[in-house]
PDB file of C-alpha atoms in Angstrom:
ATOM      1  CA  UNK J   1       0.000   0.000   0.000  1.00 67.00           C
ATOM      2  CA  UNK J   2       1.135   3.538  -0.694  1.00 77.00           C
ATOM      3  CA  UNK J   3       2.333   5.309   2.412  1.00 92.00           C
ATOM      4  CA  UNK J   4       1.550   8.765   1.032  1.00 97.00           C
ATOM      5  CA  UNK J   5      -1.175   9.402  -1.533  1.00 97.00           C
ATOM      6  CA  UNK J   6      -1.631  12.612  -3.433  1.00 97.00           C
ATOM      7  CA  UNK J   7      -4.576  12.255  -5.786  1.00 96.00           C
ATOM      8  CA  UNK J   8      -4.239  15.543  -7.653  1.00 97.00           C
ATOM      9  CA  UNK J   9      -1.507  15.339 -10.293  1.00 96.00           C
ATOM     10  CA  UNK J  10      -2.157  18.914 -11.361  1.00 96.00           C
ATOM     11  CA  UNK J  11      -4.148  21.936 -10.283  1.00 97.00           C
ATOM     12  CA  UNK J  12      -4.825  25.341 -11.813  1.00 97.00           C
ATOM     13  CA  UNK J  13      -5.828  28.166  -9.496  1.00 97.00           C
ATOM     14  CA  UNK J  14      -6.535  31.826 -10.074  1.00 97.00           C
ATOM     15  CA  UNK J  15      -4.118  34.210  -8.434  1.00 97.00           C
ATOM     16  CA  UNK J  16      -5.212  35.418  -4.966  1.00 97.00           C
ATOM     17  CA  UNK J  17      -7.519  32.472  -4.448  1.00 97.00           C
ATOM     18  CA  UNK J  18      -6.961  29.843  -1.766  1.00 97.00           C
ATOM     19  CA  UNK J  19      -6.007  26.324  -2.771  1.00 97.00           C
ATOM     20  CA  UNK J  20      -6.082  23.005  -0.957  1.00 98.00           C
ATOM     21  CA  UNK J  21      -3.679  20.223  -1.898  1.00 98.00           C
ATOM     22  CA  UNK J  22      -4.766  16.807  -0.716  1.00 98.00           C
ATOM     23  CA  UNK J  23      -2.649  14.255   1.090  1.00 98.00           C
ATOM     24  CA  UNK J  24      -3.583  11.032   2.814  1.00 98.00           C
ATOM     25  CA  UNK J  25      -1.175   8.749   4.595  1.00 97.00           C
ATOM     26  CA  UNK J  26      -0.920   5.226   5.900  1.00 95.00           C
ATOM     27  CA  UNK J  27       1.026   4.202   8.969  1.00 92.00           C
ATOM     28  CA  UNK J  28       0.678   1.958  11.957  1.00 90.00           C
ATOM     29  CA  UNK J  29       3.140   3.984  14.019  1.00 88.00           C
ATOM     30  CA  UNK J  30       1.812   6.247  16.768  1.00 88.00           C
ATOM     31  CA  UNK J  31       4.690   8.676  16.337  1.00 86.00           C
ATOM     32  CA  UNK J  32       5.128  10.276  12.960  1.00 89.00           C
ATOM     33  CA  UNK J  33       5.619  13.608  11.287  1.00 90.00           C
ATOM     34  CA  UNK J  34       3.946  14.920   8.167  1.00 94.00           C
ATOM     35  CA  UNK J  35       5.695  17.441   5.957  1.00 94.00           C
ATOM     36  CA  UNK J  36       5.046  19.508   2.897  1.00 97.00           C
ATOM     37  CA  UNK J  37       7.785  20.531   0.497  1.00 97.00           C
ATOM     38  CA  UNK J  38       7.720  22.830  -2.516  1.00 97.00           C
ATOM     39  CA  UNK J  39       9.890  22.042  -5.523  1.00 97.00           C
ATOM     40  CA  UNK J  40      10.181  24.824  -8.113  1.00 96.00           C
ATOM     41  CA  UNK J  41      11.423  24.054 -11.613  1.00 93.00           C
ATOM     42  CA  UNK J  42      14.991  24.692 -10.465  1.00 92.00           C
ATOM     43  CA  UNK J  43      14.773  21.496  -8.407  1.00 93.00           C
ATOM     44  CA  UNK J  44      15.521  22.487  -4.850  1.00 93.00           C
ATOM     45  CA  UNK J  45      13.282  21.142  -2.096  1.00 95.00           C
ATOM     46  CA  UNK J  46      11.871  23.890   0.077  1.00 94.00           C
ATOM     47  CA  UNK J  47      10.429  22.874   3.437  1.00 93.00           C
ATOM     48  CA  UNK J  48       7.067  24.554   4.028  1.00 96.00           C
ATOM     49  CA  UNK J  49       5.337  23.145   7.091  1.00 95.00           C
ATOM     50  CA  UNK J  50       5.082  20.112   9.316  1.00 91.00           C
ATOM     51  CA  UNK J  51       2.604  18.468  11.648  1.00 93.00           C
ATOM     52  CA  UNK J  52       3.541  16.042  14.406  1.00 90.00           C
ATOM     53  CA  UNK J  53       1.216  13.163  15.121  1.00 91.00           C
ATOM     54  CA  UNK J  54       0.712  14.316  18.692  1.00 90.00           C
ATOM     55  CA  UNK J  55       0.056  17.925  17.806  1.00 90.00           C
ATOM     56  CA  UNK J  56      -3.516  18.833  18.608  1.00 89.00           C
ATOM     57  CA  UNK J  57      -3.554  22.110  16.764  1.00 94.00           C
ATOM     58  CA  UNK J  58      -3.214  22.461  13.019  1.00 96.00           C
ATOM     59  CA  UNK J  59       0.154  23.845  11.988  1.00 95.00           C
ATOM     60  CA  UNK J  60       0.374  27.256  10.345  1.00 96.00           C
ATOM     61  CA  UNK J  61       3.289  29.067   8.714  1.00 95.00           C
ATOM     62  CA  UNK J  62       2.397  32.368   7.118  1.00 97.00           C
ATOM     63  CA  UNK J  63       0.137  31.678   4.137  1.00 98.00           C
ATOM     64  CA  UNK J  64       0.485  27.921   4.627  1.00 98.00           C
ATOM     65  CA  UNK J  65      -1.679  25.887   6.943  1.00 97.00           C
ATOM     66  CA  UNK J  66      -2.041  22.182   7.371  1.00 97.00           C
ATOM     67  CA  UNK J  67      -5.505  20.707   7.816  1.00 97.00           C
ATOM     68  CA  UNK J  68      -4.685  17.667   9.927  1.00 97.00           C
ATOM     69  CA  UNK J  69      -7.442  15.112  10.398  1.00 96.00           C
ATOM     70  CA  UNK J  70      -5.838  12.262  12.261  1.00 95.00           C
ATOM     71  CA  UNK J  71      -8.802   9.894  12.256  1.00 95.00           C
ATOM     72  CA  UNK J  72      -9.102  10.217   8.503  1.00 96.00           C
ATOM     73  CA  UNK J  73      -5.304  10.099   8.085  1.00 96.00           C
ATOM     74  CA  UNK J  74      -5.259  13.209   5.997  1.00 97.00           C
ATOM     75  CA  UNK J  75      -2.900  16.188   6.046  1.00 98.00           C
ATOM     76  CA  UNK J  76      -4.019  18.656   3.413  1.00 98.00           C
ATOM     77  CA  UNK J  77      -2.006  21.773   2.662  1.00 98.00           C
ATOM     78  CA  UNK J  78      -3.923  25.014   2.363  1.00 98.00           C
ATOM     79  CA  UNK J  79      -2.301  27.987   0.658  1.00 98.00           C
ATOM     80  CA  UNK J  80      -4.165  31.228   1.168  1.00 96.00           C
ATOM     81  CA  UNK J  81      -4.056  34.165  -1.232  1.00 96.00           C
ATOM     82  CA  UNK J  82      -2.061  32.312  -3.869  1.00 97.00           C
ATOM     83  CA  UNK J  83       0.698  34.126  -5.732  1.00 97.00           C
ATOM     84  CA  UNK J  84       2.338  33.523  -9.102  1.00 97.00           C
ATOM     85  CA  UNK J  85       5.472  32.399  -7.273  1.00 97.00           C
ATOM     86  CA  UNK J  86       3.531  29.535  -5.740  1.00 98.00           C
ATOM     87  CA  UNK J  87       3.572  27.713  -9.080  1.00 98.00           C
ATOM     88  CA  UNK J  88       5.628  24.575  -8.407  1.00 98.00           C
ATOM     89  CA  UNK J  89       5.447  20.886  -7.513  1.00 98.00           C
ATOM     90  CA  UNK J  90       4.255  20.198  -4.003  1.00 98.00           C
ATOM     91  CA  UNK J  91       5.138  17.015  -2.179  1.00 98.00           C
ATOM     92  CA  UNK J  92       3.584  15.603   0.944  1.00 98.00           C
ATOM     93  CA  UNK J  93       5.932  13.415   2.971  1.00 95.00           C
ATOM     94  CA  UNK J  94       5.985  11.386   6.159  1.00 93.00           C
ATOM     95  CA  UNK J  95       8.628  10.441   8.643  1.00 88.00           C
ATOM     96  CA  UNK J  96       7.807   7.513  10.921  1.00 86.00           C
ATOM     97  CA  UNK J  97       9.406   6.131  13.997  1.00 73.00           C
ATOM     98  CA  UNK J  98       9.972   6.673  17.660  1.00 56.00           C
ATOM     99  CA  UNK J  99      13.760   6.802  17.873  1.00 58.00           C
ATOM    100  CA  UNK J 100      15.641  10.036  18.298  1.00 54.00           C
ATOM    101  CA  UNK J 101      18.609   9.005  16.225  1.00 56.00           C
ATOM    102  CA  UNK J 102      17.575  10.923  13.152  1.00 57.00           C
ATOM    103  CA  UNK J 103      17.727   7.949  10.857  1.00 65.00           C
ATOM    104  CA  UNK J 104      14.095   7.843   9.904  1.00 78.00           C
ATOM    105  CA  UNK J 105      13.689   8.426   6.200  1.00 84.00           C
ATOM    106  CA  UNK J 106      11.168  10.694   4.528  1.00 89.00           C
ATOM    107  CA  UNK J 107       8.691   8.946   2.263  1.00 93.00           C
ATOM    108  CA  UNK J 108       7.194  11.135  -0.430  1.00 96.00           C
ATOM    109  CA  UNK J 109       3.930  11.179  -2.291  1.00 97.00           C
ATOM    110  CA  UNK J 110       3.792  11.536  -6.064  1.00 96.00           C
ATOM    111  CA  UNK J 111       3.290  15.266  -5.891  1.00 97.00           C
ATOM    112  CA  UNK J 112       0.855  17.862  -7.196  1.00 98.00           C
ATOM    113  CA  UNK J 113       1.847  20.379  -9.836  1.00 97.00           C
ATOM    114  CA  UNK J 114       0.246  23.671  -8.924  1.00 98.00           C
ATOM    115  CA  UNK J 115      -0.087  26.389 -11.538  1.00 98.00           C
ATOM    116  CA  UNK J 116      -1.252  29.845 -10.531  1.00 98.00           C
ATOM    117  CA  UNK J 117      -3.062  31.712 -13.290  1.00 97.00           C
ATOM    118  CA  UNK J 118      -2.733  35.510 -13.387  1.00 95.00           C
TER     119      UNK J 118
ATOM    120  CA  UNK M   1      20.472  27.842   9.604  1.00 69.00           C
ATOM    121  CA  UNK M   2      20.428  24.164   8.549  1.00 81.00           C
ATOM    122  CA  UNK M   3      22.040  24.660   5.160  1.00 90.00           C
ATOM    123  CA  UNK M   4      22.966  21.678   3.015  1.00 94.00           C
ATOM    124  CA  UNK M   5      25.359  22.261   0.153  1.00 95.00           C
ATOM    125  CA  UNK M   6      25.543  19.844  -2.763  1.00 97.00           C
ATOM    126  CA  UNK M   7      28.154  19.888  -5.484  1.00 97.00           C
ATOM    127  CA  UNK M   8      28.212  19.822  -8.442  1.00 97.00           C
ATOM    128  CA  UNK M   9      24.806  21.148  -9.451  1.00 97.00           C
ATOM    129  CA  UNK M  10      25.134  19.771 -12.962  1.00 97.00           C
ATOM    130  CA  UNK M  11      27.454  17.220 -14.476  1.00 97.00           C
ATOM    131  CA  UNK M  12      27.707  15.624 -17.879  1.00 97.00           C
ATOM    132  CA  UNK M  13      29.864  12.544 -18.209  1.00 96.00           C
ATOM    133  CA  UNK M  14      30.597   9.872 -20.739  1.00 97.00           C
ATOM    134  CA  UNK M  15      29.245   6.382 -20.390  1.00 97.00           C
ATOM    135  CA  UNK M  16      31.591   4.180 -18.396  1.00 97.00           C
ATOM    136  CA  UNK M  17      33.115   6.920 -16.276  1.00 97.00           C
ATOM    137  CA  UNK M  18      32.520   7.604 -12.580  1.00 97.00           C
ATOM    138  CA  UNK M  19      31.034  10.714 -11.024  1.00 98.00           C
ATOM    139  CA  UNK M  20      31.323  11.865  -7.418  1.00 98.00           C
ATOM    140  CA  UNK M  21      28.665  14.037  -5.800  1.00 98.00           C
ATOM    141  CA  UNK M  22      29.361  15.781  -2.492  1.00 97.00           C
ATOM    142  CA  UNK M  23      26.833  16.678   0.166  1.00 96.00           C
ATOM    143  CA  UNK M  24      27.905  18.943   3.022  1.00 95.00           C
ATOM    144  CA  UNK M  25      26.014  20.245   5.998  1.00 92.00           C
ATOM    145  CA  UNK M  26      27.417  23.742   6.385  1.00 93.00           C
ATOM    146  CA  UNK M  27      26.188  24.818   9.799  1.00 88.00           C
ATOM    147  CA  UNK M  28      25.242  21.618  11.559  1.00 88.00           C
ATOM    148  CA  UNK M  29      26.369  18.058  12.130  1.00 88.00           C
ATOM    149  CA  UNK M  30      24.479  15.010  10.984  1.00 86.00           C
ATOM    150  CA  UNK M  31      25.181  11.354  11.736  1.00 84.00           C
ATOM    151  CA  UNK M  32      22.721  10.405   9.026  1.00 88.00           C
ATOM    152  CA  UNK M  33      22.292  11.751   5.527  1.00 92.00           C
ATOM    153  CA  UNK M  34      19.878  10.521   2.910  1.00 94.00           C
ATOM    154  CA  UNK M  35      20.362  10.196  -0.827  1.00 97.00           C
ATOM    155  CA  UNK M  36      17.340  10.448  -3.102  1.00 97.00           C
ATOM    156  CA  UNK M  37      16.934  10.084  -6.853  1.00 97.00           C
ATOM    157  CA  UNK M  38      14.257  11.775  -8.903  1.00 96.00           C
ATOM    158  CA  UNK M  39      13.443  10.932 -12.515  1.00 93.00           C
ATOM    159  CA  UNK M  40      11.669  13.575 -14.620  1.00 90.00           C
ATOM    160  CA  UNK M  41       8.121  14.286 -13.511  1.00 89.00           C
ATOM    161  CA  UNK M  42       8.370  11.706 -10.738  1.00 93.00           C
ATOM    162  CA  UNK M  43       8.656  11.737  -6.988  1.00 94.00           C
ATOM    163  CA  UNK M  44      11.775  11.442  -4.880  1.00 96.00           C
ATOM    164  CA  UNK M  45      12.814   7.875  -4.225  1.00 96.00           C
ATOM    165  CA  UNK M  46      15.189   7.047  -1.405  1.00 95.00           C
ATOM    166  CA  UNK M  47      18.320   5.319  -2.626  1.00 96.00           C
ATOM    167  CA  UNK M  48      20.272   4.902   0.571  1.00 95.00           C
ATOM    168  CA  UNK M  49      20.799   6.091   4.106  1.00 92.00           C
ATOM    169  CA  UNK M  50      24.339   7.254   4.753  1.00 90.00           C
ATOM    170  CA  UNK M  51      25.643   6.687   8.279  1.00 86.00           C
ATOM    171  CA  UNK M  52      28.732   8.463   9.596  1.00 85.00           C
ATOM    172  CA  UNK M  53      31.517   6.023  10.278  1.00 84.00           C
ATOM    173  CA  UNK M  54      29.671   2.949   9.082  1.00 86.00           C
ATOM    174  CA  UNK M  55      28.262   1.346   5.969  1.00 89.00           C
ATOM    175  CA  UNK M  56      25.357   2.865   4.151  1.00 92.00           C
ATOM    176  CA  UNK M  57      21.969   1.186   4.131  1.00 92.00           C
ATOM    177  CA  UNK M  58      20.626   0.740   0.612  1.00 95.00           C
ATOM    178  CA  UNK M  59      17.007   0.500  -0.418  1.00 94.00           C
ATOM    179  CA  UNK M  60      15.819  -2.586  -2.216  1.00 94.00           C
ATOM    180  CA  UNK M  61      16.787  -2.583  -5.858  1.00 94.00           C
ATOM    181  CA  UNK M  62      19.638  -0.080  -5.502  1.00 96.00           C
ATOM    182  CA  UNK M  63      23.017  -1.532  -6.456  1.00 94.00           C
ATOM    183  CA  UNK M  64      25.494  -0.811  -3.689  1.00 93.00           C
ATOM    184  CA  UNK M  65      28.469  -1.516  -5.947  1.00 95.00           C
ATOM    185  CA  UNK M  66      27.242   1.001  -8.468  1.00 96.00           C
ATOM    186  CA  UNK M  67      26.269   3.754  -6.065  1.00 97.00           C
ATOM    187  CA  UNK M  68      29.103   4.028  -3.565  1.00 96.00           C
ATOM    188  CA  UNK M  69      28.394   6.088  -0.490  1.00 95.00           C
ATOM    189  CA  UNK M  70      30.990   7.358   1.943  1.00 92.00           C
ATOM    190  CA  UNK M  71      30.116   9.319   5.069  1.00 90.00           C
ATOM    191  CA  UNK M  72      33.540  10.225   6.365  1.00 85.00           C
ATOM    192  CA  UNK M  73      32.563  12.936   8.819  1.00 91.00           C
ATOM    193  CA  UNK M  74      29.560  14.481  10.522  1.00 90.00           C
ATOM    194  CA  UNK M  75      29.351  17.110   7.785  1.00 93.00           C
ATOM    195  CA  UNK M  76      30.202  15.290   4.560  1.00 94.00           C
ATOM    196  CA  UNK M  77      28.697  12.438   2.604  1.00 95.00           C
ATOM    197  CA  UNK M  78      29.620  11.509  -0.955  1.00 96.00           C
ATOM    198  CA  UNK M  79      27.807   9.503  -3.603  1.00 97.00           C
ATOM    199  CA  UNK M  80      29.890   8.043  -6.409  1.00 97.00           C
ATOM    200  CA  UNK M  81      28.105   6.726  -9.463  1.00 98.00           C
ATOM    201  CA  UNK M  82      30.513   4.155 -10.860  1.00 97.00           C
ATOM    202  CA  UNK M  83      30.637   3.106 -14.510  1.00 96.00           C
ATOM    203  CA  UNK M  84      27.763   5.422 -15.300  1.00 97.00           C
ATOM    204  CA  UNK M  85      25.329   4.578 -18.063  1.00 96.00           C
ATOM    205  CA  UNK M  86      22.664   6.706 -19.760  1.00 96.00           C
ATOM    206  CA  UNK M  87      19.947   5.116 -17.595  1.00 95.00           C
ATOM    207  CA  UNK M  88      21.699   6.599 -14.536  1.00 96.00           C
ATOM    208  CA  UNK M  89      20.877  10.076 -15.831  1.00 97.00           C
ATOM    209  CA  UNK M  90      18.699  11.601 -13.153  1.00 97.00           C
ATOM    210  CA  UNK M  91      18.420  14.253 -10.465  1.00 97.00           C
ATOM    211  CA  UNK M  92      20.238  13.223  -7.288  1.00 98.00           C
ATOM    212  CA  UNK M  93      19.542  15.084  -4.076  1.00 97.00           C
ATOM    213  CA  UNK M  94      20.838  14.665  -0.551  1.00 96.00           C
ATOM    214  CA  UNK M  95      19.285  15.625   2.756  1.00 94.00           C
ATOM    215  CA  UNK M  96      19.990  15.687   6.471  1.00 88.00           C
ATOM    216  CA  UNK M  97      18.646  16.722   9.852  1.00 80.00           C
ATOM    217  CA  UNK M  98      20.773  18.486  12.465  1.00 79.00           C
ATOM    218  CA  UNK M  99      22.037  16.028  15.047  1.00 72.00           C
ATOM    219  CA  UNK M 100      20.824  18.110  17.951  1.00 61.00           C
ATOM    220  CA  UNK M 101      17.203  17.980  16.878  1.00 60.00           C
ATOM    221  CA  UNK M 102      17.024  14.630  15.152  1.00 55.00           C
ATOM    222  CA  UNK M 103      13.621  13.134  15.629  1.00 63.00           C
ATOM    223  CA  UNK M 104      10.746  11.794  13.593  1.00 62.00           C
ATOM    224  CA  UNK M 105       9.150  15.226  13.549  1.00 66.00           C
ATOM    225  CA  UNK M 106      12.202  17.117  12.367  1.00 74.00           C
ATOM    226  CA  UNK M 107      12.200  18.217   8.744  1.00 80.00           C
ATOM    227  CA  UNK M 108      14.938  17.062   6.436  1.00 84.00           C
ATOM    228  CA  UNK M 109      16.917  19.852   4.855  1.00 90.00           C
ATOM    229  CA  UNK M 110      17.875  19.277   1.257  1.00 94.00           C
ATOM    230  CA  UNK M 111      20.780  20.210  -0.930  1.00 95.00           C
ATOM    231  CA  UNK M 112      19.998  21.844  -4.259  1.00 95.00           C
ATOM    232  CA  UNK M 113      20.494  18.593  -6.113  1.00 96.00           C
ATOM    233  CA  UNK M 114      22.763  17.370  -8.881  1.00 97.00           C
ATOM    234  CA  UNK M 115      21.492  16.866 -12.387  1.00 97.00           C
ATOM    235  CA  UNK M 116      23.513  14.042 -13.904  1.00 97.00           C
ATOM    236  CA  UNK M 117      23.521  13.438 -17.651  1.00 97.00           C
ATOM    237  CA  UNK M 118      25.376  10.420 -18.972  1.00 97.00           C
ATOM    238  CA  UNK M 119      26.084  10.500 -22.698  1.00 96.00           C
TER     239      UNK M 119
END
């Protein structure tokens, strides 16, 4: 089974509108972290926001917020007031495990290509 | 903070030659670094986990003799693609988490990647 599922291969959104990028995950671990990364055409991976499995409040970072619904195993990214510079690939990822040794890998979804229309 | 530097950013090599890619954590130490590969329009796939002072752990299907990983210090890991072939052409990207905050809910910080083209 896929650990991270992103069902929207591509999305087109009008500038200044809000957009929600979907992400569902599958894990049997109690301790895990969920992350969103942005990858522009230049290729670098830009960390946007994360949600820990024990966090009760939804994470927010500026225009980014994470709609975390633990029972449904979903962690959707919401971008408010979209800008032309938001056009990029967006990846949802998960890090599982309970150790503190830092050797837990990130598993990525297939990504969503977001295009902001002027 | 938490800057990862990867070099080179682009490399073109002839089939049969070897290419070394360096990944450095500039302002933090990391016992573990991760190497990912990304084919065009695809997701990032983990190739191997690089452990400082010990052997790397390779994912299933990744040839350890072809993709040599050395993690000589807490700030440097290298990936050498040996006897490269055109099918090895891809985007290779490394990542790490600062040792002091390593945990399942710590983000990985990525280098800018290396675009390898084998002719």
